[in-house]
Amino acid sequence: MPLNRRKFLGTSAASGVGLAVTGAVAAPSSAEAYGGRGGRGRRKKRYSFTVLGTTDLHGNVFNWDYFTDKEFDDKDHNDVGLAKISTLVNEVREEKGRRNTLLIDAGDTIQGTQLSYYYAKVDPITARRGPVHPMAQAMNAIGYDAAALGNHEFNYGIPVLRKFEEQCDFPLLGANALDAKTLRPAFPPYFMKRLRTPHGRDVRVAVLGLTNPGIAIWDKANVQGRMTFPGLEEQAAKWVPRLRSMGADVVIVSAHSGSSGTSSYGDQLPYVENAAGLVAEQVAGIDAILVGHAHTEIPEYFVVNKATGKKVVLSEPLKWGQRLTLFDFDLVWEKGRWTVERVGAQVRNSNTAVEDEKITRLLADEHEKVVAYVNQVIGTSMAAMSTAEGPYKDVPIIDLINEVQRETVAEALKGGAYASLPVLSQASCFSRTARIPAGEVTIRDAAGLYPFENTLEARLVTGAQLKEYLEFSARYYVRTAAGAPVDPAKLTNAEGIPDYNYDAVSGVSYEVDIAKPVGSRIVGLSFQGAAIDPKAEFVLAVNNYRASGGGNFPHVAGAKQVWANSEEIRNTIIGWVKAKGTIDPGQFASVDWKLTRDGTPVF
């Protein structure tokens, strides 16, 4: 039965311990067998079950790309969406027996597509008599047992998250999402379910949910003073022994945290962002971890626990519903209790499945509303623009983002103490497939430039800080000697740096010399034709992710904030296009930066 949040909060306030939820009674697994011999010649009792997992669904129900207005596809021909996941889940339940399976998620559910945006902002679920969120409808229909909170759950504010939680028939778990005043869990820390076996005693399976400490940075405006997010290892060490003492035979962690042990926010928080591997290594008593957040595919990965020497299996299914993880557990009855004899993991690819008509029919109306919304015409463009070369060239479409941000900040600062300072702007190539067509421009065209729910801020920086900021950004390029052949496909993403962590800054001119080592690549940094004075002051228009420390860029997180806005940059771009009516690249496009080698342009 679904966990009642009010009942849980009342119990946790009194005892600090979450509720144990008893699931449906399970029939014997087809995988059960009597094998091997125990004491007095009897065969050992065995039981098998499967835990299914998804993560980083990011608002994908249909195999549809709302920004291109057609079926989703990529170079690897992946498919996306809960409708396809539902078909895979049904197949596994048929194979294993439904009552011998659990279905969980590792977070980032309600942000990422125009479908999820529409029901947070355009027709919000928080409105009086508002709709039920499409992700809640789909996940309820598929029959999820529990889901961990992701950091993007907080993007639209706590009221939207709480309403989504209320609409779900399963608990949203966050053992390290604490009330800032009481330091007690603000969400259920765990979920527990009994699976019946043919051998007398049920198997008790506990799922502990952990979310990302980076929420305190990335969504500071929404959570500061309301919630706090300690480290995953700390809270796992607190809760796993409790779950074992409560009788859990199997403990699974659903962690919205990657496995690499790295952090994008440097030393701004004392907690590790991608801590799933550390949890497995440091906290005894865990059998498996469903990994999220990193948007990578890990079918099966074992980490040895330092205290016990036991192997813990980790698996991360690819984002957006492209993969489904299967943890297969084999248990044996020994010494009066169930013990995990073996656990392995694998992933299934959703591109092998057709969409489940039950899900597509359920949400057909919502899908059609959003398709109509994103195809509204809001202006015209005098030329076609594309981000295809944006990662290594200064292209007009990125200049458009910077122009919107620069104009917005300059207008906001008029008549104030900082009105006389030059306004610069940073932007990244968030998608290599975004485009603005020549002619009619729709909401989906404009929104496709900015798929994230970032808002705009203005921070005060010096010339010296700007140079260090740009040097940090230039780490993105693979060092390439002068005269060596250049392959654009191999030039970027050095050290695994994603496209969204390479910033181009407009309003100044500079070269990025990729033949030079990291830290000394920015050449000829100038403003209006003159070399920049290290002491000169500038206003930098910057998104809130970067301003709050995302990507660990130097200086900006500690810089003085001179203005901030609560509207998504995506909507600011849409409003700018509506107001202008016509997009003319000739009015804003310029080559402010370029890649060079020993002074010679690369392109």
Coordinates of C-alpha atoms in Angstrom, one line a residue:
M1 CA 0.0 0.0 0.0
P2 CA 1.2 3.6 -0.6
L3 CA 3.0 5.3 2.2
N4 CA 1.1 8.2 3.7
R5 CA 3.5 11.1 4.0
R6 CA 1.7 12.8 6.8
K7 CA 1.6 9.6 8.8
F8 CA 5.3 9.0 8.2
L9 CA 6.3 12.6 9.2
G10 CA 4.3 12.2 12.4
T11 CA 6.0 8.9 13.2
S12 CA 9.5 10.1 12.3
A13 CA 9.1 13.2 14.4
A14 CA 8.3 11.0 17.4
S15 CA 10.9 8.3 16.9
G16 CA 13.3 9.3 14.1
V17 CA 12.5 6.0 12.4
G18 CA 10.6 5.5 9.2
L19 CA 7.7 3.2 8.6
A20 CA 8.0 -0.3 7.3
V21 CA 5.6 -0.9 4.4
T22 CA 4.4 -4.4 3.8
G23 CA 3.8 -5.1 0.1
A24 CA 1.5 -7.5 -1.6
V25 CA 1.9 -11.2 -0.8
A26 CA 4.1 -12.9 -3.3
A27 CA 3.7 -16.3 -5.0
P28 CA 6.6 -18.7 -5.2
S29 CA 9.1 -17.7 -7.8
S30 CA 9.6 -19.9 -10.9
A31 CA 13.3 -19.5 -10.2
E32 CA 13.0 -21.2 -6.8
A33 CA 14.5 -24.6 -6.4
Y34 CA 15.7 -27.1 -3.9
G35 CA 19.4 -27.4 -4.6
G36 CA 22.4 -28.6 -2.6
R37 CA 22.0 -30.3 0.8
G38 CA 21.7 -28.8 4.2
G39 CA 21.8 -30.5 7.6
R40 CA 20.5 -34.1 8.0
G41 CA 20.5 -34.6 4.2
R42 CA 17.8 -32.0 3.5
R43 CA 18.1 -29.8 0.5
K44 CA 18.7 -26.1 1.2
K45 CA 15.7 -23.7 0.8
R46 CA 16.2 -21.2 -1.9
Y47 CA 14.3 -18.2 -3.3
S48 CA 14.9 -15.8 -6.2
F49 CA 13.5 -12.4 -7.1
T50 CA 14.3 -9.4 -9.3
V51 CA 14.5 -5.7 -8.6
L52 CA 14.0 -3.5 -11.7
G53 CA 15.4 0.0 -11.8
T54 CA 15.2 3.2 -13.9
T55 CA 16.8 6.6 -13.3
D56 CA 17.0 10.1 -14.7
L57 CA 13.7 9.7 -16.6
H58 CA 13.6 13.6 -16.9
G59 CA 9.9 13.8 -17.9
N60 CA 10.1 11.3 -20.7
V61 CA 6.9 9.3 -21.2
F62 CA 6.7 9.0 -24.9
N63 CA 9.5 8.1 -27.4
W64 CA 9.2 11.7 -28.6
D65 CA 11.4 14.7 -28.9
Y66 CA 9.4 17.9 -28.3
F67 CA 12.2 20.1 -29.5
T68 CA 12.4 18.4 -33.0
D69 CA 8.6 17.5 -33.0
K70 CA 9.3 14.0 -34.1
E71 CA 10.1 10.5 -32.7
F72 CA 13.3 10.5 -30.6
D73 CA 16.4 9.1 -32.2
D74 CA 20.2 9.5 -31.7
K75 CA 23.3 8.2 -33.3
D76 CA 23.1 4.9 -31.4
H77 CA 19.3 4.6 -32.2
N78 CA 18.3 4.7 -28.5
D79 CA 14.6 5.1 -27.6
V80 CA 13.3 6.9 -24.6
G81 CA 10.2 7.0 -22.3
L82 CA 8.2 5.2 -19.7
A83 CA 5.8 3.8 -22.4
K84 CA 8.7 1.6 -23.6
I85 CA 10.0 0.9 -20.1
S86 CA 6.5 -0.3 -19.2
T87 CA 6.7 -3.0 -21.9
L88 CA 10.1 -4.2 -20.7
V89 CA 8.8 -4.3 -17.1
N90 CA 5.8 -6.3 -18.2
E91 CA 8.1 -8.8 -20.0
V92 CA 10.2 -9.3 -16.9
R93 CA 7.2 -9.6 -14.6
E94 CA 5.9 -12.3 -17.0
E95 CA 9.2 -14.1 -16.9
K96 CA 9.8 -13.9 -13.1
G97 CA 6.2 -13.7 -11.8
R98 CA 5.0 -10.2 -10.9
R99 CA 5.0 -10.9 -7.2
N100 CA 8.7 -11.8 -7.3
T101 CA 9.7 -8.4 -8.6
L102 CA 10.1 -4.8 -7.3
L103 CA 10.3 -1.7 -9.4
I104 CA 12.3 1.3 -8.2
D105 CA 13.8 4.6 -9.6
A106 CA 16.8 6.6 -8.7
G107 CA 15.5 10.1 -9.3
D108 CA 15.3 13.1 -11.6
T109 CA 11.8 12.5 -12.7
I110 CA 9.8 15.8 -13.1
Q111 CA 12.2 18.0 -15.1
G112 CA 13.7 17.7 -18.6
T113 CA 11.0 17.7 -21.3
Q114 CA 8.4 20.2 -22.4
L115 CA 5.8 17.7 -21.1
S116 CA 7.2 18.0 -17.6
Y117 CA 7.7 21.8 -18.0
Y118 CA 4.1 22.3 -19.2
Y119 CA 2.6 20.7 -16.1
A120 CA 4.9 22.6 -13.7
K121 CA 4.5 26.0 -15.3
V122 CA 1.9 26.3 -18.0
D123 CA -0.9 24.2 -16.6
P124 CA 0.6 23.6 -13.1
I125 CA -0.3 20.6 -11.0
T126 CA -0.3 23.0 -8.0
A127 CA -3.3 25.0 -9.3
R128 CA -6.6 24.6 -7.6
R129 CA -8.2 21.5 -9.2
G130 CA -5.0 21.2 -11.2
P131 CA -4.1 18.2 -13.3
V132 CA -2.2 15.1 -12.2
H133 CA 1.4 15.1 -13.3
P134 CA 2.0 12.9 -16.4
M135 CA 4.9 11.2 -14.7
A136 CA 2.8 10.4 -11.6
Q137 CA 0.1 9.0 -13.9
A138 CA 2.5 6.8 -15.8
M139 CA 4.6 5.6 -12.9
N140 CA 1.4 4.8 -10.9
A141 CA 0.0 2.8 -13.9
I142 CA 3.3 0.9 -14.3
G143 CA 3.4 0.1 -10.6
Y144 CA 6.5 1.6 -9.2
D145 CA 7.2 0.6 -5.6
A146 CA 9.5 3.5 -4.6
A147 CA 11.7 6.3 -6.1
A148 CA 14.6 8.2 -4.7
L149 CA 14.6 12.0 -5.0
G150 CA 16.8 13.5 -7.6
N151 CA 18.3 17.0 -7.5
H152 CA 16.1 18.2 -10.4
E153 CA 13.0 17.3 -8.4
F154 CA 13.6 20.6 -6.6
N155 CA 13.9 22.8 -9.7
Y156 CA 10.3 24.0 -9.7
G157 CA 10.2 24.6 -6.0
I158 CA 9.1 22.5 -3.0
P159 CA 5.3 23.1 -3.5
V160 CA 5.5 21.4 -7.0
L161 CA 7.5 18.6 -5.5
R162 CA 5.2 18.1 -2.6
K163 CA 2.2 18.0 -5.0
F164 CA 3.9 15.5 -7.2
E165 CA 4.6 13.4 -4.1
E166 CA 1.0 13.5 -3.1
Q167 CA 0.0 12.3 -6.5
C168 CA 2.3 9.3 -6.5
D169 CA 1.0 5.9 -5.3
F170 CA 4.6 5.1 -4.1
P171 CA 7.0 6.9 -1.7
L172 CA 9.7 9.4 -2.7
L173 CA 12.7 8.5 -0.7
G174 CA 15.4 10.8 0.7
A175 CA 17.2 9.7 3.8
N176 CA 19.6 12.6 3.5
A177 CA 17.0 15.2 2.7
L178 CA 16.4 16.7 6.1
D179 CA 14.3 19.5 7.6
A180 CA 16.7 22.4 8.1
K181 CA 15.3 23.1 11.6
T182 CA 14.7 19.7 13.1
L183 CA 17.3 17.8 11.1
R184 CA 14.7 15.0 10.8
P185 CA 13.8 13.4 7.5
A186 CA 11.7 15.6 5.3
F187 CA 10.8 12.6 3.1
P188 CA 10.6 8.9 3.9
P189 CA 14.1 7.5 4.2
Y190 CA 13.2 4.0 3.2
F191 CA 10.6 1.5 1.9
M192 CA 10.3 -2.1 3.0
K193 CA 8.4 -4.9 1.3
R194 CA 7.8 -8.5 2.1
L195 CA 8.0 -11.2 -0.6
R196 CA 6.4 -14.5 0.3
T197 CA 8.3 -17.7 -0.3
P198 CA 7.1 -21.3 -0.2
H199 CA 9.4 -22.0 2.7
G200 CA 7.5 -20.4 5.6
R201 CA 9.3 -17.1 6.1
D202 CA 9.0 -14.0 4.0
V203 CA 11.9 -12.2 2.5
R204 CA 12.0 -8.6 3.7
V205 CA 13.5 -6.3 1.2
A206 CA 14.4 -2.7 2.2
V207 CA 15.1 0.1 -0.3
L208 CA 17.0 3.1 1.2
G209 CA 16.8 6.3 -0.9
L210 CA 19.6 8.8 -1.0
T211 CA 19.7 12.1 -3.0
N212 CA 22.4 14.5 -4.0
P213 CA 24.0 17.0 -1.6
G214 CA 24.5 19.4 -4.6
I215 CA 20.8 20.4 -4.2
A216 CA 22.0 22.9 -1.6
I217 CA 24.0 24.6 -4.3
W218 CA 22.1 24.1 -7.5
D219 CA 18.6 24.9 -6.0
K220 CA 19.7 27.2 -3.2
A221 CA 16.9 29.6 -3.8
N222 CA 14.3 26.8 -3.3
V223 CA 15.8 24.9 -0.3
Q224 CA 17.9 27.4 1.7
G225 CA 16.6 27.5 5.3
R226 CA 14.1 24.8 4.5
M227 CA 16.1 21.6 3.9
T228 CA 19.6 20.4 4.3
F229 CA 21.4 17.6 2.5
P230 CA 24.2 15.8 4.3
G231 CA 26.5 13.3 2.6
L232 CA 25.3 9.9 1.3
E233 CA 27.9 7.9 3.1
E234 CA 27.0 9.5 6.5
Q235 CA 23.3 8.8 6.2
A236 CA 23.7 5.3 4.7
A237 CA 25.9 4.4 7.7
K238 CA 23.1 5.6 9.9
W239 CA 20.2 3.9 8.2
V240 CA 21.5 0.6 6.9
P241 CA 22.2 -0.9 10.4
R242 CA 18.7 0.2 11.4
L243 CA 17.1 -1.6 8.4
R244 CA 19.1 -4.7 9.3
S245 CA 18.0 -4.5 12.9
M246 CA 14.4 -4.2 11.7
G247 CA 14.7 -7.5 10.0
A248 CA 15.7 -6.6 6.4
D249 CA 17.1 -9.7 4.7
V250 CA 18.1 -7.6 1.7
V251 CA 19.1 -4.0 1.6
I252 CA 19.2 -2.1 -1.7
V253 CA 20.2 1.6 -2.0
S254 CA 18.6 3.8 -4.7
A255 CA 21.1 6.6 -4.9
H256 CA 20.8 9.7 -7.1
S257 CA 24.6 9.9 -7.2
G258 CA 27.2 8.7 -9.7
S259 CA 29.8 6.1 -8.9
S260 CA 33.0 8.1 -9.7
G261 CA 33.7 9.6 -6.3
T262 CA 34.1 13.1 -8.0
S263 CA 32.3 16.4 -7.5
S264 CA 31.5 19.2 -9.9
Y265 CA 31.3 21.7 -7.0
G266 CA 34.8 21.3 -5.7
D267 CA 35.2 22.2 -2.1
Q268 CA 32.1 24.3 -1.8
L269 CA 30.4 21.4 0.0
P270 CA 32.1 18.8 2.3
Y271 CA 30.1 16.1 0.6
V272 CA 30.9 14.1 -2.5
E273 CA 28.5 14.5 -5.5
N274 CA 29.1 11.1 -7.1
A275 CA 29.3 9.0 -4.0
A276 CA 27.5 5.7 -4.8
G277 CA 30.8 3.8 -5.1
L278 CA 32.0 5.2 -1.8
V279 CA 28.8 4.1 -0.1
A280 CA 29.3 0.6 -1.3
E281 CA 32.9 0.7 -0.2
Q282 CA 32.4 2.2 3.3
V283 CA 29.0 1.1 4.5
A284 CA 28.6 -2.6 5.5
G285 CA 25.3 -4.4 5.0
I286 CA 24.3 -3.2 1.4
D287 CA 23.6 -5.8 -1.2
A288 CA 23.1 -3.6 -4.3
I289 CA 23.0 0.0 -5.4
L290 CA 20.9 1.5 -8.2
V291 CA 23.0 4.4 -9.4
G292 CA 21.7 7.6 -10.9
H293 CA 22.6 11.2 -11.7
A294 CA 25.6 10.6 -14.0
H295 CA 23.7 9.8 -17.2
T296 CA 26.0 6.9 -17.9
E297 CA 25.4 3.2 -18.5
I298 CA 26.8 0.7 -16.0
P299 CA 25.2 -2.7 -16.6
E300 CA 27.1 -4.4 -13.7
Y301 CA 29.9 -3.1 -11.5
F302 CA 31.2 -4.6 -8.3
V303 CA 32.7 -2.7 -5.3
V304 CA 34.4 -4.5 -2.4
N305 CA 33.3 -3.3 1.0
K306 CA 36.3 -2.5 3.1
A307 CA 34.9 -3.7 6.4
T308 CA 33.4 -7.1 5.2
G309 CA 35.3 -7.9 2.0
K310 CA 31.8 -8.5 0.4
K311 CA 31.2 -7.5 -3.1
V312 CA 28.4 -5.0 -3.6
V313 CA 26.8 -4.8 -7.1
L314 CA 26.1 -1.4 -8.7
S315 CA 24.1 -0.8 -11.9
E316 CA 23.1 2.4 -13.6
P317 CA 20.6 2.3 -16.5
L318 CA 21.0 4.9 -19.2
K319 CA 19.0 8.1 -18.8
W320 CA 15.5 9.0 -20.1
G321 CA 14.2 5.5 -20.0
Q322 CA 16.7 4.2 -22.5
R323 CA 17.6 1.2 -20.3
L324 CA 16.1 -0.9 -17.5
T325 CA 18.3 -2.4 -14.9
L326 CA 17.6 -5.9 -13.6
F327 CA 19.1 -7.0 -10.2
D328 CA 18.7 -10.7 -9.9
F329 CA 18.9 -12.0 -6.4
D330 CA 19.4 -15.6 -5.3
L331 CA 18.8 -16.3 -1.6
V332 CA 19.4 -19.3 0.5
W333 CA 17.9 -20.2 4.0
E334 CA 20.8 -20.6 6.4
K335 CA 21.0 -20.6 10.2
G336 CA 17.4 -19.4 10.6
R337 CA 17.5 -16.6 8.1
W338 CA 17.6 -15.7 4.4
T339 CA 21.0 -14.8 3.1
V340 CA 22.0 -13.4 -0.3
E341 CA 23.9 -16.2 -2.1
R342 CA 24.3 -14.3 -5.3
V343 CA 23.3 -11.1 -6.9
G344 CA 24.0 -9.9 -10.4
A345 CA 22.9 -7.1 -12.6
Q346 CA 22.2 -6.5 -16.3
V347 CA 20.4 -3.8 -18.4
R348 CA 17.8 -4.2 -21.1
N349 CA 17.6 -1.7 -24.0
S350 CA 14.2 0.0 -24.5
N351 CA 14.7 0.2 -28.3
T352 CA 13.8 -3.5 -28.4
A353 CA 10.3 -2.7 -27.1
V354 CA 7.2 -1.2 -28.5
E355 CA 5.4 1.5 -26.5
D356 CA 2.8 0.1 -24.1
E357 CA -0.5 1.2 -25.4
K358 CA -1.9 1.4 -21.8
I359 CA 0.5 4.2 -21.1
T360 CA 0.2 6.0 -24.5
R361 CA -3.6 6.0 -24.3
L362 CA -3.5 7.1 -20.7
L363 CA -1.5 10.3 -21.6
A364 CA -2.5 10.9 -25.2
D365 CA -4.4 14.1 -24.3
E366 CA -1.5 15.5 -22.3
H367 CA 0.9 14.8 -25.1
E368 CA -1.3 16.4 -27.7
K369 CA -1.7 19.6 -25.6
V370 CA 2.1 19.9 -25.2
V371 CA 2.7 19.3 -28.9
A372 CA 0.3 22.1 -29.7
Y373 CA 1.9 24.4 -27.1
V374 CA 5.4 24.0 -28.4
N375 CA 4.4 24.5 -32.0
Q376 CA 3.0 28.0 -31.4
V377 CA 4.7 30.5 -33.7
I378 CA 6.3 33.4 -31.8
G379 CA 8.4 35.2 -34.5
T380 CA 10.5 34.9 -37.6
S381 CA 14.2 34.6 -38.3
M382 CA 16.0 36.2 -41.1
A383 CA 18.5 33.3 -41.3
A384 CA 18.9 29.7 -40.2
M385 CA 21.2 29.0 -37.2
S386 CA 22.5 25.8 -35.7
T387 CA 24.5 24.7 -32.7
A388 CA 26.3 21.9 -34.7
E389 CA 29.6 23.7 -34.6
G390 CA 29.0 25.5 -31.4
P391 CA 31.4 23.5 -29.2
Y392 CA 34.4 24.7 -31.2
K393 CA 33.3 27.9 -33.0
D394 CA 31.6 31.1 -32.0
V395 CA 28.3 30.6 -33.8
P396 CA 25.4 33.1 -34.1
I397 CA 22.9 30.8 -32.3
I398 CA 25.0 31.0 -29.1
D399 CA 25.4 34.7 -29.6
L400 CA 21.6 34.9 -29.5
I401 CA 21.5 33.4 -26.0
N402 CA 24.2 35.8 -24.9
E403 CA 22.4 38.8 -26.5
V404 CA 19.2 38.0 -24.7
Q405 CA 21.0 37.6 -21.4
R406 CA 23.1 40.8 -21.9
E407 CA 20.1 42.9 -22.9
T408 CA 18.0 41.6 -20.0
V409 CA 20.7 42.4 -17.4
A410 CA 21.6 45.8 -18.8
E411 CA 17.9 46.8 -18.8
A412 CA 17.5 45.6 -15.2
L413 CA 20.6 47.6 -14.0
K414 CA 19.5 50.9 -15.6
G415 CA 19.5 53.8 -13.2
G416 CA 21.3 51.8 -10.5
A417 CA 24.8 51.8 -9.0
Y418 CA 26.1 49.3 -11.6
A419 CA 24.5 50.8 -14.7
S420 CA 27.8 52.2 -16.0
L421 CA 29.7 48.9 -16.0
P422 CA 30.0 46.8 -19.1
V423 CA 27.8 43.7 -19.2
L424 CA 29.3 40.5 -20.4
S425 CA 27.4 37.2 -20.8
Q426 CA 28.3 33.5 -20.6
A427 CA 26.5 30.7 -22.5
S428 CA 27.2 27.0 -23.3
C429 CA 26.2 24.7 -26.1
F430 CA 23.6 22.7 -24.3
S431 CA 22.6 20.7 -27.4
R432 CA 24.5 20.1 -30.6
T433 CA 21.2 19.6 -32.5
A434 CA 19.4 22.8 -31.6
R435 CA 18.5 25.1 -34.4
I436 CA 16.6 28.2 -35.4
P437 CA 15.1 27.9 -38.9
A438 CA 14.8 30.7 -41.4
G439 CA 11.3 31.9 -41.4
E440 CA 8.7 31.0 -38.7
V441 CA 10.1 30.4 -35.2
T442 CA 8.1 28.4 -32.7
I443 CA 8.3 28.0 -28.9
R444 CA 10.0 24.6 -29.4
D445 CA 12.7 26.2 -31.6
A446 CA 13.5 28.9 -29.0
A447 CA 13.1 26.5 -26.0
G448 CA 15.5 24.0 -27.7
L449 CA 18.4 26.4 -27.1
Y450 CA 18.0 26.1 -23.4
P451 CA 16.7 22.7 -22.2
F452 CA 17.5 23.4 -18.6
E453 CA 15.4 25.3 -16.0
N454 CA 18.2 27.8 -15.2
T455 CA 17.4 31.3 -14.2
L456 CA 19.5 34.5 -14.8
E457 CA 21.8 36.3 -12.4
A458 CA 24.3 39.2 -12.6
R459 CA 27.6 38.9 -10.8
L460 CA 30.4 41.4 -10.4
V461 CA 33.8 40.2 -11.6
T462 CA 37.2 41.8 -12.3
G463 CA 39.4 41.5 -15.4
A464 CA 41.8 39.1 -13.6
Q465 CA 38.9 36.9 -12.4
L466 CA 37.4 36.8 -15.9
K467 CA 40.7 35.6 -17.3
E468 CA 40.9 32.8 -14.8
Y469 CA 37.3 31.9 -15.5
L470 CA 38.1 31.6 -19.2
E471 CA 41.2 29.6 -18.6
F472 CA 39.2 27.1 -16.5
S473 CA 36.6 26.9 -19.3
A474 CA 39.3 26.2 -21.9
R475 CA 40.2 22.9 -20.2
Y476 CA 37.4 21.5 -22.3
Y477 CA 39.8 21.3 -25.4
V478 CA 42.2 18.4 -26.0
R479 CA 45.7 19.8 -26.3
T480 CA 46.6 19.7 -30.0
A481 CA 50.1 20.6 -31.3
A482 CA 50.5 23.2 -34.0
G483 CA 50.5 21.5 -37.4
A484 CA 48.9 18.3 -36.1
P485 CA 45.7 17.2 -37.8
V486 CA 42.5 18.4 -36.2
D487 CA 39.4 16.3 -35.9
P488 CA 36.5 18.3 -34.5
A489 CA 34.9 15.1 -33.2
K490 CA 38.0 14.5 -31.0
L491 CA 38.8 18.1 -30.1
T492 CA 36.4 18.7 -27.2
N493 CA 35.3 17.1 -23.9
A494 CA 38.8 16.7 -22.6
E495 CA 38.9 14.9 -19.2
G496 CA 35.2 14.0 -19.7
I497 CA 34.1 17.7 -19.4
P498 CA 30.5 17.9 -20.8
D499 CA 29.5 20.5 -23.3
Y500 CA 27.4 22.4 -20.7
N501 CA 30.6 23.0 -18.7
Y502 CA 32.3 24.9 -21.5
D503 CA 31.4 28.6 -21.4
A504 CA 31.9 31.1 -24.1
V505 CA 31.8 34.7 -22.9
S506 CA 30.5 37.5 -25.2
G507 CA 31.3 41.2 -24.9
V508 CA 35.1 40.6 -24.9
S509 CA 37.5 39.2 -27.5
Y510 CA 40.0 36.4 -27.0
E511 CA 41.7 33.4 -28.5
V512 CA 41.9 29.9 -27.0
D513 CA 45.3 28.5 -28.0
I514 CA 44.8 24.7 -27.8
A515 CA 48.5 24.0 -28.4
K516 CA 49.3 25.5 -25.0
P517 CA 48.9 23.6 -21.7
V518 CA 45.8 24.1 -19.5
G519 CA 46.0 27.3 -17.5
S520 CA 47.8 29.4 -20.2
R521 CA 45.5 29.1 -23.2
I522 CA 43.7 32.5 -23.2
V523 CA 45.5 34.9 -25.5
G524 CA 44.7 38.6 -26.4
L525 CA 41.8 39.1 -23.9
S526 CA 40.5 42.5 -24.7
F527 CA 37.5 44.8 -24.3
Q528 CA 36.6 47.3 -27.1
G529 CA 40.0 46.8 -28.7
A530 CA 42.1 47.4 -25.6
A531 CA 43.8 44.8 -23.4
I532 CA 41.7 44.2 -20.2
D533 CA 42.9 45.8 -17.0
P534 CA 43.0 43.0 -14.4
K535 CA 41.4 45.5 -11.9
A536 CA 38.6 46.6 -14.2
E537 CA 35.1 45.6 -13.1
F538 CA 32.5 43.9 -15.3
V539 CA 29.0 42.6 -14.7
L540 CA 28.7 39.0 -15.9
A541 CA 25.2 37.7 -16.9
V542 CA 25.3 34.1 -15.7
N543 CA 22.9 31.3 -15.1
N544 CA 22.1 30.3 -11.6
Y545 CA 23.7 26.8 -12.0
R546 CA 27.0 28.4 -12.7
A547 CA 26.6 31.2 -10.2
S548 CA 25.8 28.7 -7.4
G549 CA 29.0 26.7 -8.1
G550 CA 27.9 24.3 -10.8
G551 CA 30.9 23.1 -12.7
N552 CA 33.2 24.5 -10.0
F553 CA 34.2 27.6 -12.1
P554 CA 36.5 30.0 -10.2
H555 CA 35.3 33.2 -8.6
V556 CA 31.7 33.5 -9.9
A557 CA 30.1 31.6 -6.9
G558 CA 31.7 34.0 -4.5
A559 CA 31.2 37.1 -6.6
K560 CA 28.8 39.9 -5.5
Q561 CA 25.3 39.4 -6.9
V562 CA 24.0 42.6 -8.3
W563 CA 20.7 41.3 -9.7
A564 CA 18.8 38.0 -10.1
N565 CA 15.6 36.9 -11.8
S566 CA 13.3 34.0 -11.0
E567 CA 12.2 33.4 -14.6
E568 CA 13.8 30.6 -16.6
I569 CA 16.2 31.8 -19.2
R570 CA 14.3 29.6 -21.7
N571 CA 11.2 31.8 -21.1
T572 CA 13.3 34.9 -21.3
I573 CA 14.4 33.9 -24.7
I574 CA 10.9 33.1 -25.8
G575 CA 9.7 36.5 -24.5
W576 CA 12.6 38.2 -26.3
V577 CA 11.7 36.6 -29.6
K578 CA 8.0 37.5 -29.1
A579 CA 8.9 41.1 -28.3
K580 CA 11.3 41.5 -31.2
G581 CA 9.1 39.7 -33.7
T582 CA 12.1 39.2 -36.0
I583 CA 15.5 37.6 -35.2
D584 CA 18.2 39.3 -37.2
P585 CA 21.6 37.7 -36.6
G586 CA 23.3 40.8 -38.2
Q587 CA 22.3 42.8 -35.1
F588 CA 24.1 40.5 -32.6
A589 CA 26.3 37.9 -34.2
S590 CA 30.0 38.4 -34.1
V591 CA 33.2 36.3 -33.7
D592 CA 34.4 37.2 -30.2
W593 CA 36.5 34.1 -29.6
K594 CA 38.3 31.5 -31.8
L595 CA 40.5 28.5 -31.4
T596 CA 44.1 29.1 -32.4
R597 CA 47.5 27.3 -32.4
D598 CA 50.5 29.6 -32.0
G599 CA 48.4 32.5 -33.3
T600 CA 47.0 30.6 -36.3
P601 CA 43.3 30.0 -36.4
V602 CA 42.3 26.3 -36.2
F603 CA 39.2 26.9 -38.4

